[in-house]
Amino acid sequence: MTTLVVASLSTREVGRRRAALILVIALPFWFYLVRRDLTGQSIRMLTLGIGWAISTLTLFVVNASRGVDPRLRLTGASVVSIIGGRLLAMTGLGVALALGYWTLVAIDQDVLHLWAAALTMLVSALVAAPLGSLIGALLPRELEGALALLSVVAVQMLADPAGLTAKLMPFWSAREIGTYAVDGGSLDLVWRGLAHMGVTWLICVGGTLAVFQWRLRLARYPEP
Amino acid sequence: MTPRPWLHGFLDLCLLAMLRERADYGYGLSQRLAAAGVAEVPGGTLYPALLRLEEQGLATPSWGPSESGPRRKYYAITGAGLDVLEQQAGDWRRFRDGVDSLLSAVPHE
Amino acid sequence: MSDWPSAFEAELLRLGVQPGRARRLADETSQQAAESAATPGDVFGPAHLYARHLMAELNAPAAATTRTRFEAGPVLLSLTGVGKKYRRQTVFQDVNLTVRGGEVAAIVGANGCGKSTLLRICAGLTRPTSGEVRRVRRVGLVPQDGGTAGWLTAEEHFTLFGAAAGMVPGRARSTGVHLATRLAWRPGRKQRAQQMSGGTRQKLNLVLGELHAPDLLLLDEPYQGFDQGAYLDFWQQVFAWRDAGRAIVVVTHLLHDLQNVDHVLDLGER
């Protein structure tokens, strides 16, 4: 109940930040446009763009509610319902963004496995929200958080896909599934990608909740 | 004349006492207060106090004509008003006697 | 001159008075001025100031002299030997305070002596380094600033905080609007917190602090940005809570506030 109210109000909040929202929606589009001539590159960049956009937006949403959260806790809300509500809202937004861009790709490109292209974007969006919230939880200031996310995305973009570094990056799963969608090959790519996503998601969600459980903890005083 | 902070606590009491004597309207009450030597009460203090008495059911208003100018709002004291008046008058006397006993040593001019 | 009643009426409406009542009060006020054959402006001063004064007066208890002080209730907050250190630096130590239902306690002291920290300790958001705190479960905190979400409207805040307290949205909203009226504030439907004036945002903060009917209210200089009328409304509200048997702890730096409180804790003295 509380989770749903937090989620719906967070969605409204984000919806009112018109300029930021437009920039976030547009960001993956620029990524896509630059290599539109190459199906594989454009989809990979688009996917990464979705991940970056949603994680940055989540980072800002989490940071913006720093003043409200302790009061909600005092009023009686649990950490899981507060943070869970925000993650739900941002994940929903990410899924909507992913579906929108998938439609664009379906129309604009000739993709081998269209369903896998949808999956890669969804996976990117699903990982992005908790990643943004984890970074927001660890780095309380927005600028630091945004720079950290920039580093993650840059390393992800530049690392050798076969190397260990790339595998440790949060959006590696999307890359694997994206490769299957564009180039085909074994379905193992998809399974590996999903497994990677599952682990990353659990780490980010668990980490976020752990940090906020600690930060929003209330002293338990005995009754007088 | 009474310093204003003193009056603040006792204005309601004075108004109820005057209304017990007879129903009256705002301007009439302010003249009676001044004539009694209690205070020149500005309208901005008097009317809110009357309105408050009305809303608390201690006084009840009725509209009456005037020989000149607009109709007037007359206030009459209610049963509840009489009760409050009685209680406050008792409080006031105790307070006054206490202050008097403390001041008895102060020389009079 | 004819502007005065309409300006007065408009201000009453802004303060949350019902339209019919505002009209009646405006009419009567003009008539009362006519009784003494003067213009309303001469008798009552500027319309908007008189409107606030009138509202504050009408909300005041019947007679200041006989205001019944309720018996102090059970202890709702007690601090025993509470101290706080950040690393080596002692912010304060050995603070003792007991507040019962029906009492108001004020925490005073110079800037930086830890008033807000002590309040956060009372809330449970910060842990004391030493000493013991006991308090009732239901507590409301009104911070000095912040504590609201800039992009949400007042009613959305009511919904959010109500949900945190387990209230359904409709009831949370109506409760919030009702509590706002007592501070002479009618929340705008579309106005977001970031568009509110500082004083209005503090009213929102106050309402959010008491939305879930806490037994103990912790207020950190909650009247920043209040004008005179709102300031009076605020204290009247504090006394209304007190008379309803709640306990209030308020951080303040205005000596003027101290005459009506039951306990004064001076943190700067230690």
XYZ file of C-alpha atoms in Angstrom:
603
model
C 0.000 0.000 0.000
C 2.625 2.532 1.092
C 4.893 1.189 -1.644
C 2.277 1.882 -4.282
C 1.584 5.399 -3.019
C 5.311 6.180 -2.974
C 5.648 4.717 -6.457
C 2.758 6.691 -7.935
C 3.854 9.953 -6.347
C 7.464 9.406 -7.443
C 6.230 8.905 -10.986
C 4.272 12.144 -10.755
C 7.281 13.947 -9.362
C 9.474 12.830 -12.217
C 6.750 13.649 -14.712
C 6.774 17.259 -13.522
C 10.467 17.702 -14.150
C 9.694 18.341 -17.787
C 13.131 19.485 -18.955
C 15.004 16.696 -17.182
C 12.516 14.142 -18.420
C 12.843 15.271 -22.036
C 16.628 15.159 -21.804
C 16.495 11.677 -20.287
C 14.180 10.429 -23.000
C 16.328 12.023 -25.673
C 19.675 10.749 -24.387
C 19.405 7.181 -25.727
C 18.138 8.633 -28.977
C 21.402 10.513 -29.615
C 23.318 7.333 -28.837
C 21.171 5.523 -31.344
C 21.356 8.196 -34.032
C 25.165 8.375 -34.155
C 25.564 4.797 -35.460
C 22.158 4.338 -37.022
C 23.841 2.917 -40.156
C 25.103 -0.085 -38.169
C 22.304 -2.144 -36.634
C 24.463 -3.849 -34.025
C 26.282 -0.734 -32.834
C 23.157 1.388 -32.779
C 21.230 -1.126 -30.656
C 24.147 -1.573 -28.255
C 24.545 2.165 -27.825
C 20.802 2.638 -27.480
C 20.662 -0.009 -24.762
C 23.523 1.576 -22.881
C 21.864 4.956 -23.302
C 18.645 3.657 -21.732
C 20.636 2.264 -18.825
C 22.527 5.486 -18.300
C 19.447 7.681 -18.549
C 17.364 5.657 -16.102
C 20.161 5.165 -13.594
C 20.963 8.886 -13.591
C 17.306 9.776 -13.151
C 16.987 7.303 -10.275
C 20.090 8.778 -8.684
C 18.502 12.210 -8.710
C 15.151 10.968 -7.454
C 16.799 9.136 -4.562
C 18.863 12.185 -3.680
C 15.930 14.567 -3.938
C 13.970 12.633 -1.318
C 16.690 12.726 1.303
C 14.781 15.283 3.381
C 11.481 13.449 3.235
C 12.591 9.880 3.897
C 13.522 10.203 7.586
C 10.167 11.859 8.257
C 8.311 9.097 6.429
C 10.191 6.598 8.577
C 9.191 8.448 11.737
C 5.597 8.551 10.559
C 5.634 4.784 10.313
C 6.755 3.705 6.837
C 9.275 0.892 6.459
C 12.515 1.314 4.531
C 11.436 -1.392 2.104
C 8.196 0.392 1.257
C 9.873 3.783 0.786
C 12.850 2.633 -1.267
C 10.884 -0.163 -2.906
C 8.267 2.334 -4.039
C 10.864 4.568 -5.634
C 12.546 1.624 -7.368
C 9.193 0.408 -8.620
C 8.404 3.810 -10.127
C 11.765 4.184 -11.800
C 11.723 0.622 -13.093
C 8.299 1.262 -14.555
C 9.589 4.381 -16.257
C 12.577 2.418 -17.570
C 10.357 -0.317 -18.954
C 8.197 2.278 -20.719
C 11.287 3.930 -22.197
C 12.663 0.555 -23.303
C 9.395 -0.404 -24.989
C 9.265 2.951 -26.757
C 12.743 2.554 -28.177
C 12.119 -1.062 -29.047
C 9.222 0.111 -31.209
C 11.568 2.551 -32.915
C 14.119 -0.179 -33.553
C 11.465 -2.550 -34.828
C 10.402 0.029 -37.397
C 13.780 1.498 -38.251
C 16.123 -1.498 -38.246
C 16.307 -5.003 -39.554
C 16.993 -7.099 -36.478
C 17.608 -10.841 -36.465
C 15.796 -11.619 -33.176
C 13.429 -8.776 -32.459
C 12.227 -10.281 -29.164
C 15.801 -10.466 -27.939
C 16.235 -6.797 -28.836
C 13.255 -6.072 -26.579
C 14.802 -8.215 -23.870
C 18.155 -6.453 -23.999
C 16.516 -3.056 -23.533
C 14.301 -4.319 -20.734
C 17.278 -5.882 -18.985
C 19.136 -2.597 -19.253
C 16.207 -0.708 -17.743
C 15.728 -3.275 -14.965
C 19.361 -3.066 -13.919
C 19.550 0.706 -14.287
C 17.065 1.695 -11.552
C 18.692 -0.217 -8.671
C 22.167 0.699 -9.951
C 21.264 4.384 -9.797
C 19.767 4.009 -6.335
C 22.810 2.105 -5.035
C 25.154 4.810 -6.267
C 22.822 7.422 -4.818
C 22.894 5.577 -1.510
C 26.684 5.371 -1.450
C 27.451 8.845 -2.798
C 25.102 11.343 -1.189
C 25.944 14.255 -3.459
C 24.432 14.373 -6.908
C 27.539 15.520 -8.758
C 29.654 12.707 -7.328
C 26.977 10.171 -8.119
C 26.575 11.421 -11.675
C 30.352 11.264 -12.242
C 30.481 7.737 -10.861
C 27.719 6.655 -13.227
C 29.541 8.323 -16.089
C 32.649 6.287 -15.217
C 30.674 3.051 -15.110
C 29.093 3.681 -18.488
C 32.392 4.789 -20.049
C 34.222 1.684 -18.824
C 31.343 -0.469 -19.992
C 31.493 1.158 -23.416
C 35.246 0.895 -23.860
C 36.168 -2.384 -22.185
C 37.021 -5.431 -24.291
C 33.753 -7.418 -24.319
C 35.614 -10.696 -23.812
C 37.686 -9.488 -20.877
C 36.994 -9.751 -17.181
C 36.460 -5.996 -16.744
C 33.493 -6.005 -19.092
C 31.961 -8.972 -17.285
C 32.127 -7.123 -13.988
C 30.235 -4.150 -15.377
C 26.526 -3.907 -14.577
C 25.264 -3.708 -18.142
C 27.237 -6.682 -19.467
C 24.017 -8.708 -19.455
C 22.360 -6.334 -21.902
C 25.397 -6.552 -24.136
C 25.259 -10.371 -24.240
C 21.581 -10.471 -25.069
C 22.089 -7.671 -27.578
C 24.756 -9.739 -29.356
C 22.294 -12.606 -29.677
C 19.591 -10.276 -30.959
C 21.811 -8.844 -33.706
C 24.267 -11.590 -34.606
C 22.380 -14.693 -33.534
C 24.258 -17.692 -32.185
C 23.662 -19.842 -29.183
C 20.771 -19.151 -26.819
C 23.349 -19.526 -24.062
C 24.134 -15.868 -24.640
C 20.633 -14.989 -23.477
C 20.732 -17.285 -20.442
C 24.127 -15.993 -19.412
C 22.872 -12.485 -19.815
C 19.776 -13.145 -17.708
C 21.850 -14.796 -14.994
C 24.231 -11.829 -14.950
C 21.285 -9.478 -14.745
C 19.756 -11.440 -11.873
C 22.949 -11.290 -9.864
C 23.533 -7.604 -10.610
C 19.934 -6.752 -9.724
C 20.150 -8.617 -6.439
C 23.438 -6.937 -5.517
C 22.137 -3.452 -6.371
C 18.738 -3.855 -4.703
C 20.236 -5.604 -1.683
C 22.991 -3.003 -1.403
C 20.532 -0.109 -1.695
C 18.254 -1.556 0.967
C 21.167 -2.338 3.252
C 22.558 1.202 3.015
C 19.160 2.781 3.602
C 18.262 0.379 6.404
C 21.359 1.662 8.127
C 20.941 5.318 7.229
C 17.225 5.484 8.034
C 17.438 3.364 11.153
C 15.483 4.635 14.120
C 16.681 4.311 17.667
C 14.329 2.052 19.605
C 13.613 3.812 22.835
C 11.698 2.125 25.634
C 8.369 3.615 26.652
C 8.596 5.849 29.699
C -5.940 54.630 32.100
C -5.115 50.977 32.300
C -2.007 49.806 30.497
C -3.056 47.663 27.546
C -1.409 44.390 28.599
C -3.453 44.463 31.811
C -6.652 45.072 29.984
C -6.032 42.195 27.609
C -6.864 39.590 30.215
C -9.874 41.401 31.626
C -11.595 42.867 28.595
C -13.903 39.855 28.264
C -14.766 40.157 31.933
C -15.558 43.877 31.630
C -17.671 43.330 28.535
C -19.688 40.547 30.166
C -20.235 42.692 33.251
C -21.534 45.588 31.149
C -23.755 43.279 29.112
C -25.199 41.845 32.309
C -26.386 45.340 33.165
C -27.985 45.839 29.788
C -27.606 44.766 26.156
C -25.519 47.184 24.177
C -23.703 47.688 20.863
C -20.005 48.063 20.208
C -19.576 51.803 20.222
C -21.805 52.148 23.285
C -19.685 49.611 25.144
C -16.459 51.394 24.278
C -17.923 54.664 25.614
C -18.993 52.970 28.816
C -15.507 51.491 29.258
C -13.963 54.919 28.788
C -16.496 56.570 31.113
C -15.717 54.000 33.804
C -12.081 55.003 33.506
C -11.019 51.488 32.511
C -9.585 52.133 29.078
C -9.985 53.716 25.683
C -10.414 50.467 23.776
C -9.689 50.733 20.052
C -12.216 49.163 17.692
C -9.628 46.677 16.521
C -9.518 45.254 20.038
C -13.170 45.610 20.982
C -14.961 44.096 18.009
C -12.918 40.900 17.813
C -13.575 40.408 21.521
C -17.333 40.825 20.993
C -17.293 38.478 18.061
C -15.431 35.950 20.132
C -17.992 36.182 22.922
C -20.669 35.626 20.303
C -18.958 32.599 18.802
C -18.394 31.069 22.193
C -22.043 31.457 23.035
C -21.417 33.872 25.895
C -23.304 36.714 24.210
C -26.040 36.690 21.625
C -26.457 39.398 18.998
C -29.549 41.063 17.616
C -29.935 43.853 15.122
C -31.531 47.067 16.254
C -32.237 50.321 14.449
C -30.535 53.572 15.343
C -31.980 57.090 15.189
C -29.208 58.127 12.847
C -27.093 56.060 10.497
C -26.934 52.294 9.970
C -28.554 49.593 12.100
C -26.633 48.411 15.121
C -25.639 44.998 16.392
C -26.732 44.699 19.997
C -25.254 42.038 22.239
C -27.073 40.432 25.184
C -25.468 38.126 27.706
C -26.468 34.441 27.694
C -26.776 31.943 30.514
C -23.371 30.560 29.705
C -22.067 34.132 29.700
C -23.454 34.695 33.180
C -21.734 31.546 34.429
C -18.395 32.614 32.995
C -18.859 36.113 34.360
C -19.517 34.798 37.841
C -16.476 32.568 37.766
C -14.189 35.232 36.325
C -15.437 37.869 38.726
C -14.443 35.569 41.561
C -11.014 35.060 39.998
C -10.656 38.774 39.549
C -11.517 39.561 43.174
C -9.027 37.052 44.476
C -6.396 38.473 42.160
C -7.244 42.058 43.090
C -7.182 41.317 46.818
C -3.843 39.598 46.427
C -2.345 42.537 44.558
C -3.898 44.975 47.060
C -2.378 43.159 49.990
C 1.012 43.311 48.325
C 0.593 47.005 47.534
C -0.768 47.984 50.936
C 2.694 49.020 52.087
C 3.264 51.243 49.043
C 2.558 54.879 49.941
C -0.377 56.528 48.211
C -0.069 59.883 46.529
C -12.994 53.375 1.103
C -15.247 50.797 -0.517
C -12.079 48.789 -1.199
C -11.548 48.083 2.456
C -14.379 45.538 2.973
C -13.490 43.640 -0.197
C -9.784 43.586 0.670
C -10.750 42.397 4.140
C -13.007 39.717 2.768
C -10.362 38.547 0.303
C -7.807 38.225 3.090
C -10.261 36.242 5.228
C -10.811 33.870 2.323
C -7.087 33.502 1.900
C -6.806 32.650 5.564
C -9.206 29.767 5.079
C -12.485 31.297 6.262
C -15.594 29.891 4.604
C -16.965 32.301 1.935
C -20.330 32.896 3.655
C -18.703 33.671 6.954
C -16.126 35.943 5.342
C -18.892 37.934 3.659
C -20.798 38.259 6.931
C -17.700 39.352 8.843
C -16.868 41.929 6.172
C -20.386 43.380 6.284
C -20.455 43.539 10.041
C -17.042 45.091 10.253
C -18.092 47.908 7.949
C -21.228 48.454 10.000
C -19.243 48.509 13.202
C -17.020 51.212 11.772
C -20.128 53.135 10.774
C -21.338 52.984 14.381
C -18.538 55.300 15.350
C -18.985 57.289 12.142
C -15.549 56.456 10.793
C -14.099 54.540 7.888
C -13.039 50.936 8.517
C -9.467 51.910 7.740
C -9.467 54.490 10.526
C -10.982 52.148 13.095
C -9.262 48.906 12.263
C -6.142 49.788 10.309
C -5.058 48.015 7.113
C -7.592 45.400 5.989
C -5.236 42.440 5.685
C -3.649 43.022 9.080
C -7.017 43.308 10.780
C -8.208 40.123 9.083
C -5.309 38.181 10.580
C -5.696 39.840 13.929
C -9.372 38.954 13.976
C -8.717 35.333 13.103
C -6.066 35.064 15.796
C -8.423 36.620 18.343
C -11.307 34.344 17.428
C -9.119 31.290 17.819
C -7.940 32.419 21.241
C -9.346 30.774 24.347
C -12.326 32.449 26.019
C -10.482 34.357 28.673
C -6.774 34.420 29.131
C -7.105 34.870 32.878
C -9.051 31.701 33.483
C -7.464 29.445 30.927
C -7.756 26.096 32.565
C -4.428 24.366 32.688
C -4.944 20.696 32.369
C -3.357 18.381 34.849
C -0.031 17.196 33.509
C -0.474 13.698 32.122
C 1.859 10.726 32.006
C 5.516 11.171 31.076
C 5.811 11.052 27.291
C 9.509 11.851 26.951
C 12.359 11.587 29.375
C 16.055 12.229 28.846
C 18.457 11.155 31.557
C 22.090 12.190 31.373
C 21.982 12.359 27.587
C 25.167 13.417 25.828
C 26.421 13.548 22.273
C 29.958 13.492 20.963
C 31.124 13.703 17.396
C 34.525 12.015 17.431
C 36.336 13.848 20.210
C 34.145 16.898 20.287
C 31.417 17.026 22.908
C 28.297 18.742 21.610
C 26.492 18.537 24.934
C 26.427 16.238 27.905
C 24.317 15.326 30.857
C 21.049 16.688 29.531
C 18.002 15.881 31.628
C 14.465 16.615 30.573
C 11.078 15.187 31.410
C 7.998 16.224 29.461
C 4.530 15.031 30.371
C 1.339 15.045 28.374
C -0.150 18.556 28.466
C 3.236 20.245 28.733
C 5.387 22.357 26.452
C 9.153 22.310 26.756
C 11.422 24.798 25.022
C 15.034 24.099 24.084
C 17.033 27.310 23.837
C 20.685 28.159 23.369
C 23.115 29.826 21.021
C 23.698 28.685 17.451
C 25.691 25.494 17.241
C 25.036 24.288 20.784
C 23.233 21.213 19.497
C 19.554 22.105 19.766
C 18.649 20.393 16.520
C 20.850 17.411 17.356
C 19.057 16.995 20.664
C 15.716 17.127 18.894
C 16.865 14.466 16.429
C 17.951 12.349 19.374
C 14.479 12.725 20.885
C 13.031 11.615 17.539
C 15.392 8.639 17.296
C 17.058 9.739 14.061
C 20.356 10.297 15.862
C 21.700 8.162 18.673
C 22.967 9.666 21.878
C 26.546 8.802 22.863
C 25.557 8.474 26.480
C 22.504 8.562 28.684
C 19.040 7.133 28.362
C 16.032 8.224 26.335
C 12.512 7.011 26.892
C 9.626 8.162 24.815
C 6.212 7.205 23.494
C 6.066 5.501 20.150
C 4.015 7.985 18.174
C 6.137 11.001 17.511
C 6.014 13.802 14.945
C 9.041 15.815 13.858
C 8.938 19.205 12.162
C 12.407 20.141 10.937
C 13.677 23.669 10.598
C 13.657 23.503 6.833
C 13.495 20.822 4.200
C 11.439 17.769 4.946
C 9.154 18.340 1.979
C 9.314 17.160 -1.619
C 9.613 20.185 -3.894
C 7.677 18.756 -6.804
C 4.635 17.565 -4.898
C 1.558 19.584 -3.943
C 0.300 19.892 -0.380
C -2.421 17.282 -0.921
C 0.073 14.865 -2.410
C 2.215 15.340 0.672
C -0.814 14.522 2.820
C -1.378 11.354 0.798
C 2.283 10.360 1.071
C 2.653 10.931 4.783
C -0.786 9.493 5.422
C 0.208 6.312 3.592
C 3.308 6.092 5.769
C 1.027 6.204 8.814
C -1.365 3.663 7.327
C -4.155 6.077 6.385
C -6.137 5.726 3.168
C -5.499 8.616 0.732
C -8.931 10.232 1.051
C -8.785 10.421 4.807
C -5.184 11.621 4.796
C -6.098 14.453 2.439
C -9.150 15.599 4.368
C -7.236 15.443 7.654
C -4.409 17.468 6.153
C -6.721 20.117 4.756
C -8.537 20.345 8.076
C -5.293 20.789 10.017
C -4.159 23.412 7.510
C -7.285 25.472 8.150
C -6.321 25.739 11.797
C -3.138 27.475 10.688
C -5.268 29.812 8.557
C -4.018 28.154 5.415
C -5.984 26.762 2.525
C -3.641 24.622 0.410
C -3.745 25.398 -3.297
C -4.656 22.435 -5.416
C -1.891 22.843 -7.939
C 0.770 24.657 -5.968
C 3.901 22.595 -5.438
C 5.994 22.851 -2.310
C 8.794 24.594 -4.180
C 6.399 27.318 -5.321
C 5.200 28.064 -1.791
C 6.516 30.942 0.247
C 8.800 30.027 3.126
C 6.032 30.542 5.661
C 3.508 28.440 3.775
C 6.023 25.650 3.357
C 6.543 25.674 7.103
C 2.802 25.359 7.594
C 2.913 22.320 5.341
C 5.769 21.017 7.464
C 3.733 21.489 10.622
C 0.693 19.733 9.204
C 2.853 16.808 8.066
C 4.300 16.542 11.557
C 0.892 16.137 13.167
C -0.968 14.301 10.405
C -0.723 10.946 12.170
C -1.850 12.398 15.529
C 1.411 11.825 17.409
C 1.503 11.990 21.205
C 4.796 13.848 21.165
C 5.590 16.700 18.798
C 9.153 17.832 18.181
C 9.377 21.236 16.522
C 12.618 22.810 15.344
C 12.034 26.569 15.055
C 9.072 25.828 12.866
C 7.940 29.400 12.381
C 10.711 30.642 10.086
C 9.144 32.862 7.486
C 5.883 33.233 9.402
C 4.370 36.689 9.554
C 2.912 37.975 12.806
C -0.516 36.448 12.223
C 0.859 33.035 11.313
C 3.177 33.184 14.292
C 0.204 33.706 16.626
C -1.707 30.926 14.897
C 1.281 28.692 15.412
C 1.426 29.239 19.152
C -2.304 28.852 19.460
C -1.956 25.538 17.706
C 0.822 24.521 20.097
C -1.417 25.323 23.057
C -4.299 23.448 21.481
C -2.102 20.366 21.207
C -0.979 20.833 24.762
C -4.516 21.178 26.036
C -5.386 18.003 24.184
C -2.888 16.198 26.400
C 0.021 15.982 24.032
C 3.601 16.869 24.810
C 5.483 19.419 22.720
C 9.204 20.087 22.574
C 10.060 23.204 20.618
C 13.477 24.567 19.722
C 13.396 28.336 19.767
C 15.605 31.360 20.024
C 12.853 33.866 20.782
C 12.717 34.716 24.469
C 9.209 35.999 23.875
C 8.055 32.411 23.416
C 9.211 31.284 26.825
C 6.543 32.873 28.979
C 3.974 30.226 28.234
C 6.042 27.066 28.310
C 6.395 24.640 31.203
C 10.077 23.746 30.896
C 13.019 25.648 29.488
C 16.172 23.712 28.717
C 19.132 25.984 28.062
C 21.750 24.036 26.161
C 24.107 26.987 25.922
C 24.528 27.228 29.684
C 26.293 23.957 30.126
